[in-house]
C-alpha atoms as one frame of an Amber mdcrd trajectory, in Angstrom:
protein
 -22.609  18.313  -6.574 -21.927  16.167  -9.495 -18.057  16.629  -8.558 -18.731
  15.424  -5.260 -21.040  12.506  -6.234 -17.999  11.762  -9.477 -14.881  11.499
  -6.184 -17.520   9.047  -4.560 -17.289   7.181  -7.180 -14.092   6.977  -8.137
 -13.681   6.491  -4.715 -16.247   3.456  -4.451 -14.319   1.052  -7.671 -10.532
   2.147  -6.580 -11.169   0.360  -2.562 -12.300  -2.960  -4.471  -9.390  -2.970
  -6.687  -6.401  -1.226  -4.456  -4.864  -4.299  -4.022  -3.913  -4.986  -7.718
  -3.491  -1.545  -8.096  -0.731  -1.626  -5.690   1.011  -4.659  -7.370   0.890
  -2.819 -10.380   2.326   0.370  -8.929   5.298  -1.412  -6.686   5.998  -3.430
 -10.138   6.910  -0.357 -12.178   8.253   1.738  -9.676  11.035  -1.694  -9.492
  11.234  -1.600 -13.435  11.940   3.032 -13.205  14.311   2.354 -10.586  16.151
  -0.697 -12.277  15.598  -3.050  -9.571  14.047  -6.833  -9.467  12.065  -8.871
  -7.558   9.840 -11.682  -6.539   6.939  -9.377  -7.971   8.275  -8.118 -11.437
   9.063 -11.728 -12.673   5.892 -13.426 -14.481   7.174 -17.106 -13.696   7.639
 -16.556 -10.109   5.100 -18.541  -7.373   3.462 -16.856  -4.566   5.610 -18.891
  -1.762   8.637 -16.589  -3.482   7.502 -13.813  -2.627  10.420 -12.066  -0.034
   8.783 -10.131   3.057  10.085  -6.917   2.203   8.386  -7.120  -1.237   4.842
  -7.849   0.943   5.459  -5.342   2.894   6.345  -2.357   0.234   3.064  -3.643
  -1.601   1.263  -3.288   1.422   2.714   0.413   2.008   1.328   0.882  -1.350
  -2.212  -0.653  -0.361  -2.097   1.935   2.532  -1.601   4.526   0.082  -4.456
   3.603  -2.073  -6.713   3.413   1.229  -6.100   6.973   2.311  -6.232   8.813
  -1.385  -9.911   6.292  -1.217 -10.746   7.684   1.939 -10.136  11.207   0.806
 -12.144  10.811  -1.753 -14.567   9.674  -0.607 -14.981  12.076   2.409 -14.399
  15.290  -0.380 -16.795  13.561  -2.250 -19.692  14.041   0.908 -17.613  17.606
   1.868 -18.673  18.626  -1.808 -21.902  17.069  -1.954 -23.335  18.013   1.750
 -21.954  21.915   1.337 -23.569  22.096  -1.678 -26.673  20.538  -0.434 -26.638
  23.250   3.077 -25.165  26.496   0.537 -27.602  25.815  -2.389 -30.463  23.779
  -1.657 -31.838  22.385  -5.684 -35.589  23.420  -4.031 -33.995  27.052  -3.982
 -34.477  27.494  -7.498 -31.221  28.691  -8.011
């Protein structure tokens, strides 16, 4: 049951900061591939970002939402199944 609560907690913490994480993931991916973009330079302005960069970052955000939902739903499933199969009042 504790594992399910940890999964839910991680998913709920990850959900509000997923945009920041998506930007970091995109910059790390660009550096690993040796490419440059408006997101990878620190002196660029937000208006200079190209549309393809924003779409790619949006893709990372959608992937983050998917993982958050998997963690939350999986955690809920673990908690519910634990309560059904081994209720805390059963003494075991």
